[in-house]
mmCIF file of C-alpha atoms and ligand atoms in Angstrom:
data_model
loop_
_atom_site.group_PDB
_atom_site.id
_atom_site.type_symbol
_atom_site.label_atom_id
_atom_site.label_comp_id
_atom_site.label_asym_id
_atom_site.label_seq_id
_atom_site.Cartn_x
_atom_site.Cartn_y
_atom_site.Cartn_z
ATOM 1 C CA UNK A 1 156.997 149.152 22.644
ATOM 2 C CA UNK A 2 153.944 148.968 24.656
ATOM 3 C CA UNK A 3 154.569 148.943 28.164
ATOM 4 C CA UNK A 4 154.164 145.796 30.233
ATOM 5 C CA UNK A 5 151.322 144.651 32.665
ATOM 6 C CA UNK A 6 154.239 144.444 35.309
ATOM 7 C CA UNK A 7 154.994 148.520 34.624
ATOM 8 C CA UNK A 8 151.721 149.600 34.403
ATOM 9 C CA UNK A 9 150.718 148.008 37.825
ATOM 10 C CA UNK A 10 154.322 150.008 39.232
ATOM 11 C CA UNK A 11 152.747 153.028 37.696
ATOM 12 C CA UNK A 12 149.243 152.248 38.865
ATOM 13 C CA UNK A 13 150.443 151.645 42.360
ATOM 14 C CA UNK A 14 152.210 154.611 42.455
ATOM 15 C CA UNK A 15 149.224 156.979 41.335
ATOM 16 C CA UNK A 16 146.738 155.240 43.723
ATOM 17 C CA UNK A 17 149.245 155.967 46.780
ATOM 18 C CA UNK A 18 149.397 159.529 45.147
ATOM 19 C CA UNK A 19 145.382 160.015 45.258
ATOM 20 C CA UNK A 20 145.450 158.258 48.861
ATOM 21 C CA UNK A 21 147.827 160.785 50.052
ATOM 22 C CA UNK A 22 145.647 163.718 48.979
ATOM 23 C CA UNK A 23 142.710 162.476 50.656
ATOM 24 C CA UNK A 24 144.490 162.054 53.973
ATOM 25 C CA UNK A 25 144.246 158.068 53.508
ATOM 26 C CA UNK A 26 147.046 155.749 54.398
ATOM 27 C CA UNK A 27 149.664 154.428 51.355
ATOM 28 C CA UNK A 28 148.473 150.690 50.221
ATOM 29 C CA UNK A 29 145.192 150.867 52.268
ATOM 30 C CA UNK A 30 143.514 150.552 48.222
ATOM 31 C CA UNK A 31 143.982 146.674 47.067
ATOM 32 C CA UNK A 32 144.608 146.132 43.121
ATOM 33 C CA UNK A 33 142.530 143.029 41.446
ATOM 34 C CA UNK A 34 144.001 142.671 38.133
ATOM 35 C CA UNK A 35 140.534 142.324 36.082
ATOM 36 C CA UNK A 36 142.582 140.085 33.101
ATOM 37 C CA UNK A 37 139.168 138.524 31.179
ATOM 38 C CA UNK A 38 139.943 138.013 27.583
ATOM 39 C CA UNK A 39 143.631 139.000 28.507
ATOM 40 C CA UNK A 40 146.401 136.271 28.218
ATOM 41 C CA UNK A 41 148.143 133.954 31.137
ATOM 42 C CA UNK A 42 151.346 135.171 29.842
ATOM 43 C CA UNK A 43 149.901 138.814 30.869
ATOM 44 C CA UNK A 44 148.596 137.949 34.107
ATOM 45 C CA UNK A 45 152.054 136.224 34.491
ATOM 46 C CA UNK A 46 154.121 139.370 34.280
ATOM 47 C CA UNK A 47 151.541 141.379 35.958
ATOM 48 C CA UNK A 48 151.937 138.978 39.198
ATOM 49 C CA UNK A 49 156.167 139.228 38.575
ATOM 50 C CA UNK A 50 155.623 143.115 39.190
ATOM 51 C CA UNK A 51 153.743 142.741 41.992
ATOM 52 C CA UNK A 52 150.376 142.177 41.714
ATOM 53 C CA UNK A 53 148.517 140.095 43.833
ATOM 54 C CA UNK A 54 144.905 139.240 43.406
ATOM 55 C CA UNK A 55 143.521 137.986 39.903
ATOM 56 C CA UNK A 56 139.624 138.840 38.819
ATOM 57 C CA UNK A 57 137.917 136.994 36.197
ATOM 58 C CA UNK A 58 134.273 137.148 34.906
ATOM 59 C CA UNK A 59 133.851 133.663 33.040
ATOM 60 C CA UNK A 60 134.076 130.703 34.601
ATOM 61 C CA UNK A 61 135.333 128.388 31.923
ATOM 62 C CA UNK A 62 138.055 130.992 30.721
ATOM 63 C CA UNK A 63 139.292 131.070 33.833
ATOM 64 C CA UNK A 64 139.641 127.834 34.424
ATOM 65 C CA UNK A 65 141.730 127.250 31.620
ATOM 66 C CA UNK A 66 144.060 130.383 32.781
ATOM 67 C CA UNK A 67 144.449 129.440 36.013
ATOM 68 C CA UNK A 68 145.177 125.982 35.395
ATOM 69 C CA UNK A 69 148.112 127.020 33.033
ATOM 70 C CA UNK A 70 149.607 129.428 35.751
ATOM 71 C CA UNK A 71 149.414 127.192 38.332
ATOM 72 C CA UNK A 72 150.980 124.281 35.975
ATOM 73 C CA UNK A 73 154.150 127.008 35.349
ATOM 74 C CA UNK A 74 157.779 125.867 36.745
ATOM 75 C CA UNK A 75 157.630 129.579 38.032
ATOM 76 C CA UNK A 76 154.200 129.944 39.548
ATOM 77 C CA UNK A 77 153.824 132.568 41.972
ATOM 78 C CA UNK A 78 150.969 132.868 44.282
ATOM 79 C CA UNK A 79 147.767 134.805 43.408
ATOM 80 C CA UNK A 80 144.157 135.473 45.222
ATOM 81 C CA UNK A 81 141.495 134.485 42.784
ATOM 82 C CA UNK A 82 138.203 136.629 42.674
ATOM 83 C CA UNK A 83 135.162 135.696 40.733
ATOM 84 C CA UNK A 84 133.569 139.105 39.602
ATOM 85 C CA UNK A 85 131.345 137.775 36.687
ATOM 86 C CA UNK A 86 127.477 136.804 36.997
ATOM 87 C CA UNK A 87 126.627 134.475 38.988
ATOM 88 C CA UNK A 88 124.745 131.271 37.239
ATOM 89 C CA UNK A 89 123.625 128.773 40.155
ATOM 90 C CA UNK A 90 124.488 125.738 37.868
ATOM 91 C CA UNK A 91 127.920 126.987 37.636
ATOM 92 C CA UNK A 92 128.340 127.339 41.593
ATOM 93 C CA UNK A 93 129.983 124.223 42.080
ATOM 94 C CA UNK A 94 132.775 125.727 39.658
ATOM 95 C CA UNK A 95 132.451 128.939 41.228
ATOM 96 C CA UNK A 96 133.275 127.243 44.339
ATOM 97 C CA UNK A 97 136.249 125.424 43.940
ATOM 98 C CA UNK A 98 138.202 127.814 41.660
ATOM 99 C CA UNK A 99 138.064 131.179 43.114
ATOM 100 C CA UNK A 100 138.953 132.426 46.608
ATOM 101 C CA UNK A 101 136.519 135.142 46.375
ATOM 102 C CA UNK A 102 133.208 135.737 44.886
ATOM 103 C CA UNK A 103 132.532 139.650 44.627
ATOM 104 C CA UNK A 104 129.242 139.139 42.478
ATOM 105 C CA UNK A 105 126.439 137.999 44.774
ATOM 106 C CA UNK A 106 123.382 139.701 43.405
ATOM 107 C CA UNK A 107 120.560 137.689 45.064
ATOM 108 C CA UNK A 108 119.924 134.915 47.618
ATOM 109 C CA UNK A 109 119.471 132.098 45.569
ATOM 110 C CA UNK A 110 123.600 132.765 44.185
ATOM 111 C CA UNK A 111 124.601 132.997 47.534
ATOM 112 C CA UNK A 112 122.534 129.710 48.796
ATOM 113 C CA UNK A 113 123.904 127.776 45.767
ATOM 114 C CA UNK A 114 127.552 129.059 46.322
ATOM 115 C CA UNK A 115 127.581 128.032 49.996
ATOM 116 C CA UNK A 116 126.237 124.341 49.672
ATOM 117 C CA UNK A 117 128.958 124.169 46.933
ATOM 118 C CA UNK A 118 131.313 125.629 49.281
ATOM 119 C CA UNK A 119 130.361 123.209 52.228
ATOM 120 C CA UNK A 120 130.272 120.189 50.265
ATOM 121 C CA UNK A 121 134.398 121.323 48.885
ATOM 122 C CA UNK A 122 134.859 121.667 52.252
ATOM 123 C CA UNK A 123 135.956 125.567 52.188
ATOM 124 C CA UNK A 124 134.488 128.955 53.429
ATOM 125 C CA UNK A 125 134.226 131.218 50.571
ATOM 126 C CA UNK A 126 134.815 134.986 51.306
ATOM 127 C CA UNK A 127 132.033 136.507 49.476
ATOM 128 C CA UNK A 128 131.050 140.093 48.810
ATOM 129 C CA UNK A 129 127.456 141.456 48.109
ATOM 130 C CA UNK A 130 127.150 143.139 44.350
ATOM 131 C CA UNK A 131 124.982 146.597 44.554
ATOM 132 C CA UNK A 132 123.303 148.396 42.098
ATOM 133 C CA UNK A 133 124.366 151.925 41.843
ATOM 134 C CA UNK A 134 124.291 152.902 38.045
ATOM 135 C CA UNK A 135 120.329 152.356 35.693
ATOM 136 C CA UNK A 136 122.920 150.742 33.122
ATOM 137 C CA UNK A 137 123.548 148.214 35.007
ATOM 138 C CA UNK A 138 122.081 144.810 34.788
ATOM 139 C CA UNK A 139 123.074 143.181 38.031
ATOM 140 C CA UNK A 140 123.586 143.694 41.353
ATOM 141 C CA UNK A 141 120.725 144.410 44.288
ATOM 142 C CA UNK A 142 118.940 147.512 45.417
ATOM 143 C CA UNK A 143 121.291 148.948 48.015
ATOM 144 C CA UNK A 144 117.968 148.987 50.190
ATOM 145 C CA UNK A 145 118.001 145.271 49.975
ATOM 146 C CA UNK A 146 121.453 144.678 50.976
ATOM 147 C CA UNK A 147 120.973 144.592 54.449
ATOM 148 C CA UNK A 148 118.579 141.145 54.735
ATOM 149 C CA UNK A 149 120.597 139.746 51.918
ATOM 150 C CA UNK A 150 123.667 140.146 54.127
ATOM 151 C CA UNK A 151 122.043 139.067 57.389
ATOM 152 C CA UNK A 152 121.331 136.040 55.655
ATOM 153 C CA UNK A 153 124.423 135.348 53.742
ATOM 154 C CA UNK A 154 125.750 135.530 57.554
ATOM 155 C CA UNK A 155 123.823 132.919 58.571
ATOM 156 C CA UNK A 156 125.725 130.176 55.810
ATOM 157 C CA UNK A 157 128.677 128.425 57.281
ATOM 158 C CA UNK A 158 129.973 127.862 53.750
ATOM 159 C CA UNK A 159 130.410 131.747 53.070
ATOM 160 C CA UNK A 160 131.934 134.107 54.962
ATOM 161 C CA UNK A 161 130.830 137.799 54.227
ATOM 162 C CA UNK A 162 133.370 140.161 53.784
ATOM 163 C CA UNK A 163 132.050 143.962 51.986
ATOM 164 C CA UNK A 164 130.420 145.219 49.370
ATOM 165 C CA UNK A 165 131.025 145.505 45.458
ATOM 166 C CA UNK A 166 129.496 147.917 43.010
ATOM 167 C CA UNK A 167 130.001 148.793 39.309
ATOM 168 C CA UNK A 168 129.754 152.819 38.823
ATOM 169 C CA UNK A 169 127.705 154.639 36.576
ATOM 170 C CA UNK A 170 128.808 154.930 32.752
ATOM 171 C CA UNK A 171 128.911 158.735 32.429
ATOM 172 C CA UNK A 172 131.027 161.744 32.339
ATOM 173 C CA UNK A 173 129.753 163.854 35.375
ATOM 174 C CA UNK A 174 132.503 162.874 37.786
ATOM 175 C CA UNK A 175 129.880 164.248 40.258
ATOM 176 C CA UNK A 176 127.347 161.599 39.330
ATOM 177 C CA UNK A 177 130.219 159.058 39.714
ATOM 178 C CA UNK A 178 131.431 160.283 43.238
ATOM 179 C CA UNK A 179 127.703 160.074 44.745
ATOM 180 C CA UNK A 180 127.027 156.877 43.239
ATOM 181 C CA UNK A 181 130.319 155.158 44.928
ATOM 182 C CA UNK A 182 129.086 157.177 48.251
ATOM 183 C CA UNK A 183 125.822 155.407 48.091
ATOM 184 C CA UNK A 184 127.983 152.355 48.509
ATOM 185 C CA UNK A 185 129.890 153.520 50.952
ATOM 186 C CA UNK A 186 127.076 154.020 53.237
ATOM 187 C CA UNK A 187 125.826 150.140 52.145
ATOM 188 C CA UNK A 188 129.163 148.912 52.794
ATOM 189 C CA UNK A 189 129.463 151.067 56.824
ATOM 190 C CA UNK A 190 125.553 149.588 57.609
ATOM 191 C CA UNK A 191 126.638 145.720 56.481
ATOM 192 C CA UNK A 192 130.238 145.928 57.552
ATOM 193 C CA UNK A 193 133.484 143.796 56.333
ATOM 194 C CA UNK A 194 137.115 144.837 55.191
ATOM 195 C CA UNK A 195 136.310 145.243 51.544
ATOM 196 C CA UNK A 196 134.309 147.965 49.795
ATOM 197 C CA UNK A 197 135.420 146.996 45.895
ATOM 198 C CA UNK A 198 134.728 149.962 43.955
ATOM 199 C CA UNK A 199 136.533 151.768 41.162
ATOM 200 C CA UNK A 200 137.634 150.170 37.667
ATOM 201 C CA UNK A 201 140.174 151.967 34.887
ATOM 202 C CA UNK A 202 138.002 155.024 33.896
ATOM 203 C CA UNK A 203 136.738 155.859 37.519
ATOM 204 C CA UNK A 204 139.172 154.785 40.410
ATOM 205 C CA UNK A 205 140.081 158.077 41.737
ATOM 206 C CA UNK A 206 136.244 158.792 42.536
ATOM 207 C CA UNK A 207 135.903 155.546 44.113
ATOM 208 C CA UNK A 208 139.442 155.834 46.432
ATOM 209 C CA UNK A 209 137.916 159.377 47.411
ATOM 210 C CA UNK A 210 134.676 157.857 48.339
ATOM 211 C CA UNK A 211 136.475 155.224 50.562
ATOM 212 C CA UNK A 212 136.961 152.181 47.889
ATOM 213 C CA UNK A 213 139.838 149.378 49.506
ATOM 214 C CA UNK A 214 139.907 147.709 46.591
ATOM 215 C CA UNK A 215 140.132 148.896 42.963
ATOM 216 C CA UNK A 216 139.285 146.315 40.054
ATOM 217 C CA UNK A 217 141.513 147.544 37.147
ATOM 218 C CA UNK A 218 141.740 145.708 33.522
ATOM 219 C CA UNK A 219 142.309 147.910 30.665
ATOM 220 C CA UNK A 220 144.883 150.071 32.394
ATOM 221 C CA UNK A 221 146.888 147.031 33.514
ATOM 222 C CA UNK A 222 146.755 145.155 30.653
ATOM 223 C CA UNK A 223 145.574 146.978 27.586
ATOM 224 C CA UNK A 224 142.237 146.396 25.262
ATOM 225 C CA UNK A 225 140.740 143.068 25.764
ATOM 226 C CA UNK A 226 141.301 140.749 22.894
ATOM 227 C CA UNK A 227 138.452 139.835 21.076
ATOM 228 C CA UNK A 228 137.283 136.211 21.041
ATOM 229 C CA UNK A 229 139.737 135.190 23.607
HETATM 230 C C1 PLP B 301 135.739 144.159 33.197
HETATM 231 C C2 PLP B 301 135.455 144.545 34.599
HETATM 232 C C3 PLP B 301 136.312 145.422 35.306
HETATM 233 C C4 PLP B 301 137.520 146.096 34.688
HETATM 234 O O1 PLP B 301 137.147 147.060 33.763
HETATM 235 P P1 PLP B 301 138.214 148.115 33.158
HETATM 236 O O2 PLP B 301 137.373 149.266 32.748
HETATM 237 O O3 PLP B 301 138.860 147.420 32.011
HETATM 238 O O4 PLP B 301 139.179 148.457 34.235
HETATM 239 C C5 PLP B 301 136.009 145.668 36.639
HETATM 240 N N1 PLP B 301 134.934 145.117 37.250
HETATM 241 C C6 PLP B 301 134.086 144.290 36.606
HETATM 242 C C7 PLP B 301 132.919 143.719 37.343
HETATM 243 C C8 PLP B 301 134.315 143.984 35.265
HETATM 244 O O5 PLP B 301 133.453 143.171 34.616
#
């Protein structure tokens, strides 16, 4: 038997307090976001029965359909709902009234098109600033750039500004994945907030040693991603 989301978030709780420990940071002080894209409700489900307590997802129609299941469930239970999937400004209206939190804002123009959308629902959307730290990377901005970007972002009562999120390099020099997440680090001290959201299944213990408070974990929560989903 495989083992369930629900004991693989125990387990993953347990190491991340572990690796917190040795690096002379306090127990809990890294946030889990289940990553569950292509994964099913009934996963995200159990997942949120063991504990978990934030949900990401990168597709905006997917989601939907999840979330409205869960939320339709006898037994619903609570859950923060991050959006960590490109932003598309004629999808910010969506954006806006499904998720909690958006952790991909790559460029003005997402964040100007999420915040009218926010306004007009009526809501303040915590939002997070997407960096570039890895050349494979499509998205995110120049960590150089960050700075006006988030000055600005602070200037739109429908958003409220809250860290800085970064995908890290695809590569095996664990070296090359620590200094990337410390270039992030540095962003995320200079523009300020609670959340610096770095670290996914193959590279969270660089990013809790380079100061990550929130981990974004799919595969080692819930498995491979199922094709097609
Ligand atoms: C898919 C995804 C993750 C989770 O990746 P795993 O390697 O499965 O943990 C985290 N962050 C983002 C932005 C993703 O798209």
């Amino acid at each position: 038997m495989p083992l369930s989301p629900a004991q693989r978030f125990r387990t993953l709780r347990a190491e991340l307090d572990d690796e917190l420990r040795s690096c002379g940071r306090a127990r809990g002080s890294v946030r889990i976001l289940g990553v569950s894209k292509k994964q099913s409700p009934e996963a995200i489900l159990d997942a949120v029965r063991g504990g978990l307590d934030a949900v990401g997802e990168n597709y905006v129609q997917e989601a939907k359909a999840k979330f409205e299941a869960l939320d339709a469930g006898s037994d619903a239970l609570p859950f923060e709902k991050h959006y960590i999937g490109h932003i598309q400004t004629n999808k910010a209206k969506a954006i806006a009234s499904l998720f909690d939190v958006v952790q991909s804002v790559d460029r003005i123009e997402a964040a100007a098109a999420l915040d009218s959308a926010a306004q007009k629902a009526g809501k303040v959307l915590r939002v997070l600033v997407q960096l570039n730290i890895s050349p494979a990377e499509r998205f995110g901005m120049d960590p150089a750039a960050a700075e006006r970007v988030a000055e600005a972002i602070r200037a739109m009562p429908g958003l409220c500004l809250d860290g800085v999120m970064a995908i890290g390099p695809v590569t095996e020099d664990r070296g090359e994945i620590f200094r990337a997440f410390e270039t992030a680090a540095k962003t995320f001290a200079v523009i300020g907030g609670k959340t610096l959201s770095i670290g996914m299944s193959g590279d969270w213990r660089e990013a809790v040693r380079a100061g990550s408070t929130m981990v974004r974990i799919g595969t080692a929560l819930f498995g491979e991603r199922v094709p097609g989903r």
